[in-house]
Amino acid sequence: MGSPPIPDGEVIAEGAEIVEVRSRRMDGSPTNGVRDLGQAVVMPGLVNVHAHVEYTILRGLLDGLPFFEWIRALTALKSRCETDDWIASATVGAAEAVASGTTTIADCTDSGAALDGLLALGARGLVYQEAFGIGEDVPVDEAIHDLKARVAELARRAEPGLHRVGISPHSPYTVRPALLRSIATYADEDGLPICIHAAESHVEVELLRRGTGTIADSLAARGIAWHPPGSSVVTYLHDLGLLSSRTLLVHGVQVSASDRAIIAQSGAAWAHCPRSNARLGVGVAPLRWMRTCGRPGPPRVGLGTDSVVSAGTMDMFEEMRFALMIQRALGRNPAKPSAGDVLEMATIGGARALGMEHSIGSLREGALADIVAISVRDRRYSPMHDPVQAVVFAGNARDVMMTVIAGTPVYEKGRLAGHGLRAAHSRLRRATAKVRSLPEPGA
């Protein structure tokens, strides 16, 4: 983290901004506007750099499928849901995130419902409009026209100062090269952030390097021609013009040593989603490599939960802990990453990955007042020698006592301040019954 913890400290906010962080000087009486949180750790709001909150409705399904079969089954399940189902699902997912201390969500959305969820909760977010199109059935110009219209609609509905809009060409195996190149041009012309799932699985690598494997077989069965570039995923995206400092690469499990210089030169950032990668059996991303990439300056790597279909929850405490544990086990290193490393990734590191480090991710004068308070009264926290280690090794979503976004409490003492939550839960229950009424794809 940027500075050591302050024992018995206080954060002073005026409006949406922090004006001072200091040792406590004031009493906690209600008359002077001070909230005494008692035994609590106050820290920057958590930054989830990769999620799909609209997929909350699919939680608990599709477990145990190989990666590409999982992708195809997920696509089949999506066809069973209507627009209002996605909005309810995204709202419930965003509520889960906010109640677990997340103040900023970078979300990839096909339906656009992620923005509805963020608006309902008053959550900060970067909403990426997803794009698909591996076949030639839709001309590139028509696909770009449709994408621009959907991005414009998101921008129209977004709340200024709280939401940004970007583009997410889904992956190298679901968007054809010509469309990827045109999306890169569009993003450059409009200065839009890009997010893309990249180097997630070995079947993706096999498709690009040799044009073989389960994805290649699926494309052939659909009559879609594929000409493998014979390169790594990162090289392929670089050659198509997709890599820049506005690009967020998600997963990166299968990156190669030759990718290091390309990433360093481009300035692209990483979203690390260890629980999702583990559950889908695609491997473990080289986190140490990601955090350096041969470039100067602080790491541009953030943590993401991915969807609850693959991670199970929106709990960033679980994500931090799992990231630390699996990297230490894989590297046989009991010291790296440290608790501070993964907490950084969940806060200021995530902010850097999204290009938002000047406004969120830290408690300092001039930053936006995105704050989370964690109760440490439970015996799991006793004794507390180091609050950073305590939060990372013992913390969970249930310990969050207050979440503040832009100076406004949006979750406090078990109650969310959002609107439409009861209706969203009711709609989600009905939609879930509809989804479950048919057999799971691949079952």
Short mmCIF file of C-alpha atoms in Angstrom, two decimals:
data_model
loop_
_atom_site.label_atom_id
_atom_site.label_comp_id
_atom_site.label_asym_id
_atom_site.label_seq_id
_atom_site.Cartn_x
_atom_site.Cartn_y
_atom_site.Cartn_z
CA MET A 1 0.00 0.00 0.00
CA GLY A 2 1.03 3.60 -0.43
CA SER A 3 1.50 4.39 3.26
CA PRO A 4 1.45 2.50 6.57
CA PRO A 5 -1.80 2.15 8.54
CA ILE A 6 -2.70 4.94 10.97
CA PRO A 7 -3.75 3.61 14.38
CA ASP A 8 -6.86 5.32 15.73
CA GLY A 9 -7.11 7.37 12.54
CA GLU A 10 -9.86 9.27 10.83
CA VAL A 11 -10.80 10.18 7.27
CA ILE A 12 -12.25 13.64 6.69
CA ALA A 13 -14.51 13.98 3.65
CA GLU A 14 -16.35 16.98 2.27
CA GLY A 15 -18.90 16.13 -0.37
CA ALA A 16 -17.51 13.51 -2.73
CA GLU A 17 -13.82 14.04 -1.87
CA ILE A 18 -11.39 13.25 0.91
CA VAL A 19 -9.83 16.38 2.36
CA GLU A 20 -7.60 14.81 5.03
CA VAL A 21 -6.46 11.48 6.47
CA ARG A 22 -4.93 11.80 9.93
CA SER A 23 -4.64 10.54 13.46
CA ARG A 24 -7.85 11.10 15.36
CA ARG A 25 -8.31 14.58 16.80
CA MET A 26 -12.07 14.87 17.21
CA ASP A 27 -14.57 13.23 19.50
CA GLY A 28 -17.23 10.98 18.04
CA SER A 29 -20.29 12.95 19.09
CA PRO A 30 -23.05 13.22 16.48
CA THR A 31 -23.02 17.01 16.71
CA ASN A 32 -19.75 17.40 14.83
CA GLY A 33 -20.61 14.94 12.05
CA VAL A 34 -18.12 12.29 13.11
CA ARG A 35 -18.96 8.60 12.85
CA ASP A 36 -17.12 6.54 15.43
CA LEU A 37 -16.87 3.07 13.89
CA GLY A 38 -15.37 1.45 16.96
CA GLN A 39 -13.20 -1.59 16.30
CA ALA A 40 -12.84 -1.23 12.55
CA VAL A 41 -10.34 -1.03 9.74
CA VAL A 42 -11.07 1.83 7.37
CA MET A 43 -9.52 1.41 3.93
CA PRO A 44 -10.00 2.36 0.27
CA GLY A 45 -13.04 0.90 -1.41
CA LEU A 46 -12.24 -2.32 -3.26
CA VAL A 47 -11.81 -2.19 -7.03
CA ASN A 48 -13.06 -5.24 -8.94
CA VAL A 49 -11.43 -4.96 -12.38
CA HIS A 50 -13.33 -7.77 -14.09
CA ALA A 51 -16.88 -8.95 -13.55
CA HIS A 52 -20.08 -9.95 -15.33
CA VAL A 53 -22.78 -9.00 -12.82
CA GLU A 54 -25.57 -9.84 -15.27
CA TYR A 55 -24.58 -13.53 -15.02
CA THR A 56 -25.59 -13.74 -11.35
CA ILE A 57 -28.69 -15.65 -12.45
CA LEU A 58 -26.47 -18.52 -13.65
CA ARG A 59 -24.62 -19.04 -10.36
CA GLY A 60 -24.32 -22.71 -9.43
CA LEU A 61 -24.66 -24.02 -12.99
CA LEU A 62 -22.17 -25.51 -15.46
CA ASP A 63 -19.66 -26.79 -12.92
CA GLY A 64 -17.14 -29.38 -14.13
CA LEU A 65 -17.20 -28.62 -17.86
CA PRO A 66 -13.99 -28.21 -19.90
CA PHE A 67 -13.33 -24.57 -20.75
CA PHE A 68 -14.73 -24.27 -24.28
CA GLU A 69 -17.68 -26.53 -23.50
CA TRP A 70 -18.35 -24.21 -20.56
CA ILE A 71 -18.29 -21.19 -22.89
CA ARG A 72 -20.73 -22.83 -25.31
CA ALA A 73 -23.05 -23.95 -22.51
CA LEU A 74 -23.02 -20.45 -21.01
CA THR A 75 -23.97 -19.02 -24.40
CA ALA A 76 -26.85 -21.49 -24.65
CA LEU A 77 -28.13 -20.57 -21.18
CA LYS A 78 -28.07 -16.87 -22.04
CA SER A 79 -30.70 -17.44 -24.71
CA ARG A 80 -33.23 -18.39 -22.01
CA CYS A 81 -33.18 -14.95 -20.37
CA GLU A 82 -35.04 -11.76 -21.25
CA THR A 83 -33.94 -8.15 -20.80
CA ASP A 84 -35.69 -7.72 -17.45
CA ASP A 85 -34.10 -10.96 -16.22
CA TRP A 86 -30.64 -9.58 -16.98
CA ILE A 87 -31.42 -6.27 -15.25
CA ALA A 88 -32.60 -8.06 -12.10
CA SER A 89 -29.58 -10.35 -12.21
CA ALA A 90 -27.15 -7.46 -12.62
CA THR A 91 -28.81 -5.51 -9.80
CA VAL A 92 -28.52 -8.43 -7.39
CA GLY A 93 -24.90 -8.99 -8.45
CA ALA A 94 -24.01 -5.33 -7.96
CA ALA A 95 -25.72 -5.37 -4.55
CA GLU A 96 -23.60 -8.35 -3.52
CA ALA A 97 -20.46 -6.51 -4.60
CA VAL A 98 -21.30 -3.26 -2.80
CA ALA A 99 -22.26 -5.08 0.39
CA SER A 100 -18.87 -6.80 0.32
CA GLY A 101 -16.92 -3.54 0.18
CA THR A 102 -16.49 -3.08 -3.56
CA THR A 103 -16.93 0.50 -4.68
CA THR A 104 -15.79 0.24 -8.32
CA ILE A 105 -16.71 -2.55 -10.76
CA ALA A 106 -15.27 -2.90 -14.26
CA ASP A 107 -17.94 -4.99 -15.94
CA CYS A 108 -18.24 -6.59 -19.36
CA THR A 109 -21.88 -6.65 -20.42
CA ASP A 110 -23.59 -8.06 -23.48
CA SER A 111 -27.12 -6.92 -22.62
CA GLY A 112 -26.15 -3.55 -21.12
CA ALA A 113 -27.82 -4.55 -17.85
CA ALA A 114 -24.61 -4.06 -15.86
CA LEU A 115 -25.19 -0.31 -16.01
CA ASP A 116 -28.71 -0.78 -14.62
CA GLY A 117 -27.22 -2.67 -11.69
CA LEU A 118 -24.64 0.03 -10.99
CA LEU A 119 -27.25 2.77 -11.22
CA ALA A 120 -29.57 0.97 -8.82
CA LEU A 121 -26.83 0.70 -6.18
CA GLY A 122 -25.08 4.02 -6.74
CA ALA A 123 -21.90 2.07 -7.51
CA ARG A 124 -18.95 3.40 -9.46
CA GLY A 125 -18.07 1.50 -12.60
CA LEU A 126 -16.44 1.14 -15.96
CA VAL A 127 -18.96 -0.57 -18.22
CA TYR A 128 -17.56 -2.31 -21.27
CA GLN A 129 -20.03 -3.06 -24.05
CA GLU A 130 -19.24 -6.55 -25.28
CA ALA A 131 -18.88 -7.34 -28.98
CA PHE A 132 -19.06 -10.73 -30.67
CA GLY A 133 -18.74 -11.83 -34.29
CA ILE A 134 -16.46 -14.64 -35.36
CA GLY A 135 -18.42 -15.44 -38.53
CA GLU A 136 -18.85 -13.46 -41.74
CA ASP A 137 -22.66 -13.30 -41.51
CA VAL A 138 -22.64 -9.64 -40.39
CA PRO A 139 -20.45 -7.21 -42.39
CA VAL A 140 -17.80 -5.39 -40.34
CA ASP A 141 -19.24 -1.93 -41.09
CA GLU A 142 -22.67 -3.04 -39.90
CA ALA A 143 -21.22 -4.62 -36.75
CA ILE A 144 -19.31 -1.43 -35.90
CA HIS A 145 -22.41 0.70 -36.51
CA ASP A 146 -24.39 -1.47 -34.11
CA LEU A 147 -21.58 -1.40 -31.53
CA LYS A 148 -21.34 2.39 -31.68
CA ALA A 149 -25.08 2.68 -31.14
CA ARG A 150 -24.95 0.42 -28.08
CA VAL A 151 -21.97 2.30 -26.62
CA ALA A 152 -23.73 5.62 -27.21
CA GLU A 153 -26.82 4.33 -25.39
CA LEU A 154 -24.71 3.27 -22.40
CA ALA A 155 -23.00 6.67 -22.36
CA ARG A 156 -26.39 8.41 -22.49
CA ARG A 157 -27.65 6.49 -19.45
CA ALA A 158 -24.43 6.61 -17.42
CA GLU A 159 -24.16 8.98 -14.48
CA PRO A 160 -21.43 11.57 -15.10
CA GLY A 161 -18.58 11.33 -12.63
CA LEU A 162 -19.63 7.86 -11.56
CA HIS A 163 -19.53 5.77 -14.73
CA ARG A 164 -17.26 5.40 -17.74
CA VAL A 165 -18.00 3.42 -20.87
CA GLY A 166 -15.67 1.22 -22.91
CA ILE A 167 -15.64 -1.64 -25.42
CA SER A 168 -15.01 -5.34 -24.86
CA PRO A 169 -14.39 -7.39 -27.97
CA HIS A 170 -15.00 -10.66 -26.15
CA SER A 171 -11.95 -12.71 -27.16
CA PRO A 172 -9.69 -13.68 -30.06
CA TYR A 173 -11.84 -16.77 -30.68
CA THR A 174 -15.26 -15.05 -30.72
CA VAL A 175 -14.41 -11.93 -32.75
CA ARG A 176 -12.87 -12.26 -36.22
CA PRO A 177 -9.63 -10.41 -37.09
CA ALA A 178 -11.19 -7.80 -39.38
CA LEU A 179 -13.72 -6.84 -36.71
CA LEU A 180 -11.04 -6.72 -34.01
CA ARG A 181 -8.99 -4.34 -36.16
CA SER A 182 -12.00 -2.09 -36.76
CA ILE A 183 -12.84 -2.08 -33.05
CA ALA A 184 -9.26 -1.02 -32.30
CA THR A 185 -9.60 1.87 -34.76
CA TYR A 186 -12.94 2.93 -33.27
CA ALA A 187 -11.52 2.84 -29.74
CA ASP A 188 -8.48 4.89 -30.79
CA GLU A 189 -10.58 7.52 -32.54
CA ASP A 190 -12.93 7.93 -29.58
CA GLY A 191 -10.36 7.37 -26.80
CA LEU A 192 -12.36 4.47 -25.37
CA PRO A 193 -11.00 1.87 -22.94
CA ILE A 194 -10.78 -1.70 -24.27
CA CYS A 195 -11.15 -4.93 -22.31
CA ILE A 196 -10.58 -8.36 -23.84
CA HIS A 197 -10.36 -11.92 -22.51
CA ALA A 198 -6.88 -12.98 -23.61
CA ALA A 199 -4.65 -16.05 -23.25
CA GLU A 200 -7.13 -17.65 -20.87
CA SER A 201 -6.88 -21.29 -21.96
CA HIS A 202 -4.61 -23.66 -23.84
CA VAL A 203 -7.31 -24.28 -26.48
CA GLU A 204 -7.22 -20.56 -27.33
CA VAL A 205 -3.44 -20.74 -27.75
CA GLU A 206 -3.75 -23.88 -29.88
CA LEU A 207 -6.27 -22.15 -32.15
CA LEU A 208 -3.99 -19.17 -32.78
CA ARG A 209 -0.72 -21.02 -33.10
CA ARG A 210 -1.80 -24.07 -35.10
CA GLY A 211 -5.47 -23.73 -35.99
CA THR A 212 -6.30 -26.98 -34.21
CA GLY A 213 -8.18 -28.09 -31.09
CA THR A 214 -11.74 -27.91 -29.81
CA ILE A 215 -12.34 -24.27 -30.77
CA ALA A 216 -11.03 -24.89 -34.29
CA ASP A 217 -13.26 -27.96 -34.58
CA SER A 218 -16.27 -25.93 -33.47
CA LEU A 219 -15.58 -23.20 -36.03
CA ALA A 220 -15.18 -25.77 -38.79
CA ALA A 221 -18.46 -27.43 -37.83
CA ARG A 222 -20.17 -24.04 -38.21
CA GLY A 223 -18.57 -23.49 -41.62
CA ILE A 224 -16.39 -20.64 -40.36
CA ALA A 225 -12.97 -20.37 -42.00
CA TRP A 226 -10.05 -19.77 -39.66
CA HIS A 227 -6.51 -18.94 -40.72
CA PRO A 228 -4.18 -19.24 -37.71
CA PRO A 229 -1.72 -16.36 -37.37
CA GLY A 230 0.86 -18.74 -35.90
CA SER A 231 1.63 -16.39 -33.02
CA SER A 232 0.97 -15.94 -29.33
CA VAL A 233 -2.31 -14.34 -28.27
CA VAL A 234 -0.56 -11.15 -27.16
CA THR A 235 1.35 -10.83 -30.44
CA TYR A 236 -1.87 -11.38 -32.39
CA LEU A 237 -3.70 -8.63 -30.49
CA HIS A 238 -0.71 -6.31 -30.84
CA ASP A 239 -0.59 -6.85 -34.61
CA LEU A 240 -4.29 -5.96 -34.84
CA GLY A 241 -3.71 -2.68 -32.99
CA LEU A 242 -5.62 -3.59 -29.83
CA LEU A 243 -2.86 -3.02 -27.27
CA SER A 244 -2.35 0.36 -25.64
CA SER A 245 -2.36 1.94 -22.20
CA ARG A 246 -6.19 1.94 -22.45
CA THR A 247 -6.30 -1.86 -22.84
CA LEU A 248 -7.16 -4.25 -20.03
CA LEU A 249 -6.16 -7.86 -20.75
CA VAL A 250 -8.17 -10.35 -18.72
CA HIS A 251 -6.67 -13.62 -17.43
CA GLY A 252 -3.27 -13.97 -19.19
CA VAL A 253 -2.84 -17.52 -17.93
CA GLN A 254 -1.14 -18.66 -21.13
CA VAL A 255 1.22 -15.74 -21.78
CA SER A 256 4.69 -16.53 -23.10
CA ALA A 257 8.11 -15.03 -22.42
CA SER A 258 8.09 -13.35 -25.83
CA ASP A 259 5.02 -11.36 -24.78
CA ARG A 260 6.90 -9.49 -22.07
CA ALA A 261 8.42 -6.77 -24.26
CA ILE A 262 5.16 -6.24 -26.16
CA ILE A 263 3.20 -5.67 -22.96
CA ALA A 264 5.88 -3.36 -21.58
CA GLN A 265 5.93 -1.28 -24.76
CA SER A 266 2.15 -1.06 -25.11
CA GLY A 267 1.42 -0.18 -21.48
CA ALA A 268 -1.53 -2.58 -21.38
CA ALA A 269 -2.81 -3.64 -17.95
CA TRP A 270 -3.89 -7.01 -16.54
CA ALA A 271 -6.98 -8.27 -14.76
CA HIS A 272 -6.04 -11.27 -12.60
CA CYS A 273 -8.94 -13.64 -11.83
CA PRO A 274 -7.38 -16.58 -9.95
CA ARG A 275 -10.54 -18.24 -8.60
CA SER A 276 -12.18 -18.30 -12.02
CA ASN A 277 -9.04 -19.69 -13.65
CA ALA A 278 -8.76 -22.41 -11.03
CA ARG A 279 -12.40 -23.48 -11.16
CA LEU A 280 -12.34 -23.73 -14.95
CA GLY A 281 -9.08 -25.67 -14.80
CA VAL A 282 -7.18 -23.42 -17.22
CA GLY A 283 -4.12 -22.91 -15.03
CA VAL A 284 -2.47 -20.26 -12.89
CA ALA A 285 -1.45 -16.90 -14.31
CA PRO A 286 2.20 -15.82 -13.86
CA LEU A 287 1.42 -13.05 -11.40
CA ARG A 288 5.02 -12.06 -10.66
CA TRP A 289 5.63 -11.68 -14.39
CA MET A 290 2.45 -9.62 -14.78
CA ARG A 291 3.44 -7.27 -11.97
CA THR A 292 6.74 -6.36 -13.63
CA CYS A 293 6.50 -6.95 -17.41
CA GLY A 294 9.90 -5.31 -17.69
CA ARG A 295 8.53 -1.78 -17.38
CA PRO A 296 9.27 0.94 -14.84
CA GLY A 297 6.73 2.27 -12.41
CA PRO A 298 4.18 0.60 -10.15
CA PRO A 299 2.32 -2.51 -11.36
CA ARG A 300 -0.84 -2.14 -13.46
CA VAL A 301 -2.45 -5.36 -12.30
CA GLY A 302 -5.81 -5.57 -10.58
CA LEU A 303 -7.93 -8.35 -9.15
CA GLY A 304 -11.25 -9.39 -10.61
CA THR A 305 -13.82 -11.90 -9.47
CA ASP A 306 -15.01 -12.63 -13.03
CA SER A 307 -18.61 -13.88 -13.00
CA VAL A 308 -20.12 -15.76 -10.08
CA VAL A 309 -20.69 -18.64 -12.51
CA SER A 310 -16.95 -19.32 -12.36
CA ALA A 311 -15.88 -17.67 -9.09
CA GLY A 312 -18.95 -18.37 -6.95
CA THR A 313 -19.10 -14.99 -5.22
CA MET A 314 -18.31 -11.30 -5.67
CA ASP A 315 -16.18 -11.40 -2.51
CA MET A 316 -12.87 -9.61 -3.15
CA PHE A 317 -11.52 -10.78 0.21
CA GLU A 318 -11.76 -14.35 -1.05
CA GLU A 319 -10.09 -13.27 -4.30
CA MET A 320 -7.18 -11.65 -2.46
CA ARG A 321 -6.63 -14.63 -0.22
CA PHE A 322 -6.84 -17.17 -3.05
CA ALA A 323 -4.46 -15.12 -5.22
CA LEU A 324 -1.90 -15.08 -2.43
CA MET A 325 -2.21 -18.73 -1.48
CA ILE A 326 -2.06 -20.25 -4.95
CA GLN A 327 0.90 -18.11 -6.03
CA ARG A 328 2.86 -19.02 -2.91
CA ALA A 329 2.08 -22.70 -3.41
CA LEU A 330 3.00 -22.64 -7.09
CA GLY A 331 6.16 -20.63 -6.54
CA ARG A 332 7.10 -22.46 -3.33
CA ASN A 333 7.72 -19.04 -1.84
CA PRO A 334 6.20 -18.30 1.59
CA ALA A 335 6.83 -14.57 1.25
CA LYS A 336 5.57 -13.62 -2.21
CA PRO A 337 3.12 -12.26 -2.94
CA SER A 338 2.74 -10.51 0.38
CA ALA A 339 -0.56 -9.55 1.98
CA GLY A 340 0.26 -5.98 1.02
CA ASP A 341 0.76 -6.99 -2.61
CA VAL A 342 -2.70 -8.51 -3.01
CA LEU A 343 -4.40 -5.73 -1.04
CA GLU A 344 -2.71 -3.27 -3.38
CA MET A 345 -4.06 -5.21 -6.37
CA ALA A 346 -7.56 -4.99 -4.91
CA THR A 347 -7.32 -1.21 -4.42
CA ILE A 348 -4.78 1.16 -6.01
CA GLY A 349 -3.43 -1.54 -8.36
CA GLY A 350 -6.91 -2.08 -9.74
CA ALA A 351 -7.34 1.67 -10.06
CA ARG A 352 -4.10 1.85 -12.08
CA ALA A 353 -5.25 -1.00 -14.31
CA LEU A 354 -8.38 1.01 -15.12
CA GLY A 355 -6.52 4.32 -15.51
CA MET A 356 -8.31 5.74 -12.46
CA GLU A 357 -5.49 5.89 -9.91
CA HIS A 358 -5.68 9.67 -9.57
CA SER A 359 -9.22 9.52 -8.22
CA ILE A 360 -9.80 6.13 -6.54
CA GLY A 361 -7.94 3.28 -4.85
CA SER A 362 -6.33 5.17 -1.98
CA LEU A 363 -7.22 7.26 1.06
CA ARG A 364 -5.53 10.60 0.49
CA GLU A 365 -6.32 14.26 0.15
CA GLY A 366 -8.05 14.97 -3.15
CA ALA A 367 -9.13 11.40 -3.85
CA LEU A 368 -12.78 10.52 -4.19
CA ALA A 369 -14.34 9.39 -0.91
CA ASP A 370 -14.75 5.72 -1.87
CA ILE A 371 -14.26 4.02 1.49
CA VAL A 372 -14.99 0.71 3.16
CA ALA A 373 -15.10 0.05 6.91
CA ILE A 374 -14.47 -3.49 8.11
CA SER A 375 -15.52 -4.64 11.56
CA VAL A 376 -12.69 -6.43 13.35
CA ARG A 377 -14.61 -7.35 16.49
CA ASP A 378 -14.77 -11.04 15.57
CA ARG A 379 -12.33 -13.37 17.33
CA ARG A 380 -10.76 -14.14 13.93
CA TYR A 381 -9.03 -10.78 14.19
CA SER A 382 -7.63 -11.23 17.67
CA PRO A 383 -4.87 -10.36 18.29
CA MET A 384 -4.30 -7.86 15.50
CA HIS A 385 -0.59 -7.37 15.05
CA ASP A 386 -0.90 -6.11 11.48
CA PRO A 387 -4.21 -4.82 10.04
CA VAL A 388 -3.15 -5.55 6.44
CA GLN A 389 -2.44 -9.20 7.18
CA ALA A 390 -5.57 -9.42 9.32
CA VAL A 391 -7.81 -8.18 6.50
CA VAL A 392 -6.21 -10.40 3.85
CA PHE A 393 -5.93 -13.62 5.85
CA ALA A 394 -9.08 -13.35 8.01
CA GLY A 395 -11.45 -10.94 6.27
CA ASN A 396 -14.60 -11.71 4.34
CA ALA A 397 -17.61 -9.93 2.93
CA ARG A 398 -19.67 -10.41 6.10
CA ASP A 399 -17.24 -8.19 8.03
CA VAL A 400 -18.05 -5.11 5.94
CA MET A 401 -19.98 -2.67 8.09
CA MET A 402 -20.08 0.31 5.73
CA THR A 403 -19.41 1.05 2.06
CA VAL A 404 -19.13 4.69 0.99
CA ILE A 405 -19.06 5.86 -2.64
CA ALA A 406 -18.36 9.50 -3.49
CA GLY A 407 -18.93 10.41 0.15
CA THR A 408 -22.35 8.74 0.35
CA PRO A 409 -22.93 5.58 2.42
CA VAL A 410 -24.49 3.04 0.05
CA TYR A 411 -24.32 0.13 2.49
CA GLU A 412 -24.36 0.35 6.28
CA LYS A 413 -25.10 -2.13 9.05
CA GLY A 414 -26.54 -4.72 6.72
CA ARG A 415 -28.77 -2.34 4.76
CA LEU A 416 -28.30 -1.24 1.15
CA ALA A 417 -29.37 2.24 0.10
CA GLY A 418 -30.10 1.27 -3.50
CA HIS A 419 -33.50 1.26 -5.20
CA GLY A 420 -35.49 -1.56 -6.75
CA LEU A 421 -33.67 -4.29 -4.83
CA ARG A 422 -36.74 -6.15 -3.58
CA ALA A 423 -38.25 -6.22 -7.07
CA ALA A 424 -34.92 -7.38 -8.51
CA HIS A 425 -34.71 -10.30 -6.07
CA SER A 426 -38.31 -11.26 -6.86
CA ARG A 427 -37.71 -11.14 -10.62
CA LEU A 428 -34.48 -13.11 -10.22
CA ARG A 429 -36.28 -15.90 -8.37
CA ARG A 430 -38.84 -16.22 -11.16
CA ALA A 431 -36.19 -16.08 -13.87
CA THR A 432 -34.07 -18.68 -12.08
CA ALA A 433 -37.00 -21.09 -12.06
CA LYS A 434 -37.33 -20.55 -15.81
CA VAL A 435 -33.63 -21.21 -16.43
CA ARG A 436 -33.71 -24.35 -14.28
CA SER A 437 -36.86 -25.73 -15.94
CA LEU A 438 -34.77 -26.97 -18.86
CA PRO A 439 -31.76 -29.32 -18.71
CA GLU A 440 -28.33 -27.74 -18.46
CA PRO A 441 -26.54 -27.55 -21.81
CA GLY A 442 -24.02 -30.36 -22.01
CA ALA A 443 -25.77 -32.37 -19.28
#
